Amino acid sequence: MSQWLSPRIDDLERVVASATGDLLLCSPYISKPGLDIVARSLPTGIDRIEVWTKLDPHDWLTGASDPEGLLDFIEQVEPQVGPVPMRQSSRLHAKIFISGGPLALAGSANLTAGGFGRNLEVVRLV
């Protein structure tokens, strides 16, 4: 099954809930609402979450990304999954969410409320 979607919250919930073992969250812009979706959708038994993002103070000042929300998320999930590895690049553009299970999303949606709600985005569910 593979299809193009205008991403909605339930699409991200479905991918995260399907995670077995690992979960990769790759998005240059990450906000608390996006991370809240991930946190509430996490299945039990997940072993590892890895985050790839862009850490840019300008994005924090403009509200494009939420570093406090990211830290809160990491503190919330670490008791369940252990340390959360994070990679960062100022040139990151990719947006991909891989469940380590049967589902993944790749496309233009950042891990924000806009990416999975307000903005016109497109993702491929595979």
mmCIF file with all atom_site columns, C-alpha atoms in Angstrom, residues 26-116:
data_model
loop_
_atom_site.group_PDB
_atom_site.id
_atom_site.type_symbol
_atom_site.label_atom_id
_atom_site.label_alt_id
_atom_site.label_comp_id
_atom_site.label_asym_id
_atom_site.label_entity_id
_atom_site.label_seq_id
_atom_site.pdbx_PDB_ins_code
_atom_site.Cartn_x
_atom_site.Cartn_y
_atom_site.Cartn_z
_atom_site.occupancy
_atom_site.B_iso_or_equiv
_atom_site.pdbx_formal_charge
_atom_site.auth_seq_id
_atom_site.auth_comp_id
_atom_site.auth_asym_id
_atom_site.auth_atom_id
_atom_site.pdbx_PDB_model_num
ATOM 1  C CA . CYS A 1 26  ? 13.229 13.760 10.679 1.00 0.00 ? 26  CYS A CA 1
ATOM 2  C CA . SER A 1 27  ? 12.021 17.341 10.264 1.00 0.00 ? 27  SER A CA 1
ATOM 3  C CA . PRO A 1 28  ? 13.824 20.682 10.202 1.00 0.00 ? 28  PRO A CA 1
ATOM 4  C CA . TYR A 1 29  ? 10.961 22.328 12.084 1.00 0.00 ? 29  TYR A CA 1
ATOM 5  C CA . ILE A 1 30  ? 9.541  20.659 15.181 1.00 0.00 ? 30  ILE A CA 1
ATOM 6  C CA . SER A 1 31  ? 6.956  22.056 17.579 1.00 0.00 ? 31  SER A CA 1
ATOM 7  C CA . LYS A 1 32  ? 5.235  20.958 20.752 1.00 0.00 ? 32  LYS A CA 1
ATOM 8  C CA . PRO A 1 33  ? 1.896  20.160 19.018 1.00 0.00 ? 33  PRO A CA 1
ATOM 9  C CA . GLY A 1 34  ? 3.677  17.817 16.579 1.00 0.00 ? 34  GLY A CA 1
ATOM 10 C CA . LEU A 1 35  ? 5.631  16.152 19.361 1.00 0.00 ? 35  LEU A CA 1
ATOM 11 C CA . ASP A 1 36  ? 2.466  15.804 21.461 1.00 0.00 ? 36  ASP A CA 1
ATOM 12 C CA . ILE A 1 37  ? 0.947  13.763 18.616 1.00 0.00 ? 37  ILE A CA 1
ATOM 13 C CA . VAL A 1 38  ? 3.993  11.494 18.628 1.00 0.00 ? 38  VAL A CA 1
ATOM 14 C CA . ALA A 1 39  ? 4.053  11.119 22.426 1.00 0.00 ? 39  ALA A CA 1
ATOM 15 C CA . ARG A 1 40  ? 0.390  10.160 22.725 1.00 0.00 ? 40  ARG A CA 1
ATOM 16 C CA . SER A 1 41  ? 0.641  7.697  19.813 1.00 0.00 ? 41  SER A CA 1
ATOM 17 C CA . LEU A 1 42  ? 3.739  5.809  20.982 1.00 0.00 ? 42  LEU A CA 1
ATOM 18 C CA . PRO A 1 43  ? 3.122  2.104  21.392 1.00 0.00 ? 43  PRO A CA 1
ATOM 19 C CA . THR A 1 44  ? 4.524  0.199  24.320 1.00 0.00 ? 44  THR A CA 1
ATOM 20 C CA . GLY A 1 45  ? 7.625  -1.816 23.591 1.00 0.00 ? 45  GLY A CA 1
ATOM 21 C CA . ILE A 1 46  ? 9.300  0.754  21.350 1.00 0.00 ? 46  ILE A CA 1
ATOM 22 C CA . ASP A 1 47  ? 13.072 0.545  21.861 1.00 0.00 ? 47  ASP A CA 1
ATOM 23 C CA . ARG A 1 48  ? 14.457 3.725  20.369 1.00 0.00 ? 48  ARG A CA 1
ATOM 24 C CA . ILE A 1 49  ? 13.484 7.142  19.058 1.00 0.00 ? 49  ILE A CA 1
ATOM 25 C CA . GLU A 1 50  ? 15.928 9.149  16.985 1.00 0.00 ? 50  GLU A CA 1
ATOM 26 C CA . VAL A 1 51  ? 15.393 12.803 16.045 1.00 0.00 ? 51  VAL A CA 1
ATOM 27 C CA . TRP A 1 52  ? 16.977 14.584 13.094 1.00 0.00 ? 52  TRP A CA 1
ATOM 28 C CA . THR A 1 53  ? 16.293 18.326 13.012 1.00 0.00 ? 53  THR A CA 1
ATOM 29 C CA . LYS A 1 54  ? 17.662 21.789 12.420 1.00 0.00 ? 54  LYS A CA 1
ATOM 30 C CA . LEU A 1 55  ? 18.697 23.699 15.548 1.00 0.00 ? 55  LEU A CA 1
ATOM 31 C CA . ASP A 1 56  ? 18.632 27.385 14.635 1.00 0.00 ? 56  ASP A CA 1
ATOM 32 C CA . PRO A 1 57  ? 18.039 30.162 17.192 1.00 0.00 ? 57  PRO A CA 1
ATOM 33 C CA . HIS A 1 58  ? 16.386 32.282 14.487 1.00 0.00 ? 58  HIS A CA 1
ATOM 34 C CA . ASP A 1 59  ? 13.749 29.550 14.043 1.00 0.00 ? 59  ASP A CA 1
ATOM 35 C CA . TRP A 1 60  ? 13.193 29.515 17.808 1.00 0.00 ? 60  TRP A CA 1
ATOM 36 C CA . LEU A 1 61  ? 12.736 33.282 17.939 1.00 0.00 ? 61  LEU A CA 1
ATOM 37 C CA . THR A 1 62  ? 10.252 33.274 15.056 1.00 0.00 ? 62  THR A CA 1
ATOM 38 C CA . GLY A 1 63  ? 8.346  30.297 16.482 1.00 0.00 ? 63  GLY A CA 1
ATOM 39 C CA . ALA A 1 64  ? 9.114  28.032 13.516 1.00 0.00 ? 64  ALA A CA 1
ATOM 40 C CA . SER A 1 65  ? 10.612 25.487 15.930 1.00 0.00 ? 65  SER A CA 1
ATOM 41 C CA . ASP A 1 66  ? 10.201 24.906 19.641 1.00 0.00 ? 66  ASP A CA 1
ATOM 42 C CA . PRO A 1 67  ? 13.376 23.816 21.462 1.00 0.00 ? 67  PRO A CA 1
ATOM 43 C CA . GLU A 1 68  ? 11.608 23.726 24.849 1.00 0.00 ? 68  GLU A CA 1
ATOM 44 C CA . GLY A 1 69  ? 8.935  21.460 23.391 1.00 0.00 ? 69  GLY A CA 1
ATOM 45 C CA . LEU A 1 70  ? 11.672 19.183 22.030 1.00 0.00 ? 70  LEU A CA 1
ATOM 46 C CA . LEU A 1 71  ? 13.394 19.009 25.422 1.00 0.00 ? 71  LEU A CA 1
ATOM 47 C CA . ASP A 1 72  ? 10.064 18.300 27.145 1.00 0.00 ? 72  ASP A CA 1
ATOM 48 C CA . PHE A 1 73  ? 9.364  15.503 24.647 1.00 0.00 ? 73  PHE A CA 1
ATOM 49 C CA . ILE A 1 74  ? 12.786 13.940 25.202 1.00 0.00 ? 74  ILE A CA 1
ATOM 50 C CA . GLU A 1 75  ? 12.347 14.059 28.975 1.00 0.00 ? 75  GLU A CA 1
ATOM 51 C CA . GLN A 1 76  ? 8.881  12.503 28.615 1.00 0.00 ? 76  GLN A CA 1
ATOM 52 C CA . VAL A 1 77  ? 9.933  9.557  26.408 1.00 0.00 ? 77  VAL A CA 1
ATOM 53 C CA . GLU A 1 78  ? 13.395 8.778  27.796 1.00 0.00 ? 78  GLU A CA 1
ATOM 54 C CA . PRO A 1 79  ? 12.039 6.692  30.701 1.00 0.00 ? 79  PRO A CA 1
ATOM 55 C CA . GLN A 1 80  ? 10.320 4.472  28.111 1.00 0.00 ? 80  GLN A CA 1
ATOM 56 C CA . VAL A 1 81  ? 12.955 4.336  25.338 1.00 0.00 ? 81  VAL A CA 1
ATOM 57 C CA . GLY A 1 82  ? 16.225 5.433  26.925 1.00 0.00 ? 82  GLY A CA 1
ATOM 58 C CA . PRO A 1 83  ? 18.439 8.201  25.557 1.00 0.00 ? 83  PRO A CA 1
ATOM 59 C CA . VAL A 1 84  ? 17.099 9.901  22.427 1.00 0.00 ? 84  VAL A CA 1
ATOM 60 C CA . PRO A 1 85  ? 19.894 10.367 19.859 1.00 0.00 ? 85  PRO A CA 1
ATOM 61 C CA . MET A 1 86  ? 19.616 13.621 17.970 1.00 0.00 ? 86  MET A CA 1
ATOM 62 C CA . ARG A 1 87  ? 21.312 14.699 14.769 1.00 0.00 ? 87  ARG A CA 1
ATOM 63 C CA . GLN A 1 88  ? 21.201 18.256 13.598 1.00 0.00 ? 88  GLN A CA 1
ATOM 64 C CA . SER A 1 89  ? 22.071 20.058 10.411 1.00 0.00 ? 89  SER A CA 1
ATOM 65 C CA . SER A 1 90  ? 21.498 23.654 9.404  1.00 0.00 ? 90  SER A CA 1
ATOM 66 C CA . ARG A 1 91  ? 20.922 22.338 5.869  1.00 0.00 ? 91  ARG A CA 1
ATOM 67 C CA . LEU A 1 92  ? 18.296 19.710 6.746  1.00 0.00 ? 92  LEU A CA 1
ATOM 68 C CA . HIS A 1 93  ? 15.294 19.851 4.449  1.00 0.00 ? 93  HIS A CA 1
ATOM 69 C CA . ALA A 1 94  ? 13.975 16.269 4.544  1.00 0.00 ? 94  ALA A CA 1
ATOM 70 C CA . LYS A 1 95  ? 10.733 15.433 6.306  1.00 0.00 ? 95  LYS A CA 1
ATOM 71 C CA . ILE A 1 96  ? 10.357 11.708 6.927  1.00 0.00 ? 96  ILE A CA 1
ATOM 72 C CA . PHE A 1 97  ? 8.802  9.690  9.716  1.00 0.00 ? 97  PHE A CA 1
ATOM 73 C CA . ILE A 1 98  ? 9.788  6.021  9.743  1.00 0.00 ? 98  ILE A CA 1
ATOM 74 C CA . SER A 1 99  ? 8.120  3.681  12.191 1.00 0.00 ? 99  SER A CA 1
ATOM 75 C CA . GLY A 1 100 ? 10.551 0.776  12.057 1.00 0.00 ? 100 GLY A CA 1
ATOM 76 C CA . GLY A 1 101 ? 7.369  -1.153 11.363 1.00 0.00 ? 101 GLY A CA 1
ATOM 77 C CA . PRO A 1 102 ? 5.117  -1.370 8.341  1.00 0.00 ? 102 PRO A CA 1
ATOM 78 C CA . LEU A 1 103 ? 4.482  2.376  7.786  1.00 0.00 ? 103 LEU A CA 1
ATOM 79 C CA . ALA A 1 104 ? 6.386  5.548  6.958  1.00 0.00 ? 104 ALA A CA 1
ATOM 80 C CA . LEU A 1 105 ? 5.555  9.066  5.807  1.00 0.00 ? 105 LEU A CA 1
ATOM 81 C CA . ALA A 1 106 ? 7.766  11.168 3.541  1.00 0.00 ? 106 ALA A CA 1
ATOM 82 C CA . GLY A 1 107 ? 6.965  14.501 1.993  1.00 0.00 ? 107 GLY A CA 1
ATOM 83 C CA . SER A 1 108 ? 6.774  18.208 2.709  1.00 0.00 ? 108 SER A CA 1
ATOM 84 C CA . ALA A 1 109 ? 5.130  18.177 6.166  1.00 0.00 ? 109 ALA A CA 1
ATOM 85 C CA . ASN A 1 110 ? 7.218  19.373 9.106  1.00 0.00 ? 110 ASN A CA 1
ATOM 86 C CA . LEU A 1 111 ? 6.534  17.964 12.579 1.00 0.00 ? 111 LEU A CA 1
ATOM 87 C CA . THR A 1 112 ? 4.385  20.968 13.492 1.00 0.00 ? 112 THR A CA 1
ATOM 88 C CA . ALA A 1 113 ? 0.698  21.823 13.794 1.00 0.00 ? 113 ALA A CA 1
ATOM 89 C CA . GLY A 1 114 ? 0.949  23.525 10.406 1.00 0.00 ? 114 GLY A CA 1
ATOM 90 C CA . GLY A 1 115 ? 2.603  20.528 8.798  1.00 0.00 ? 115 GLY A CA 1
ATOM 91 C CA . PHE A 1 116 ? -0.190 18.213 9.886  1.00 0.00 ? 116 PHE A CA 1
#
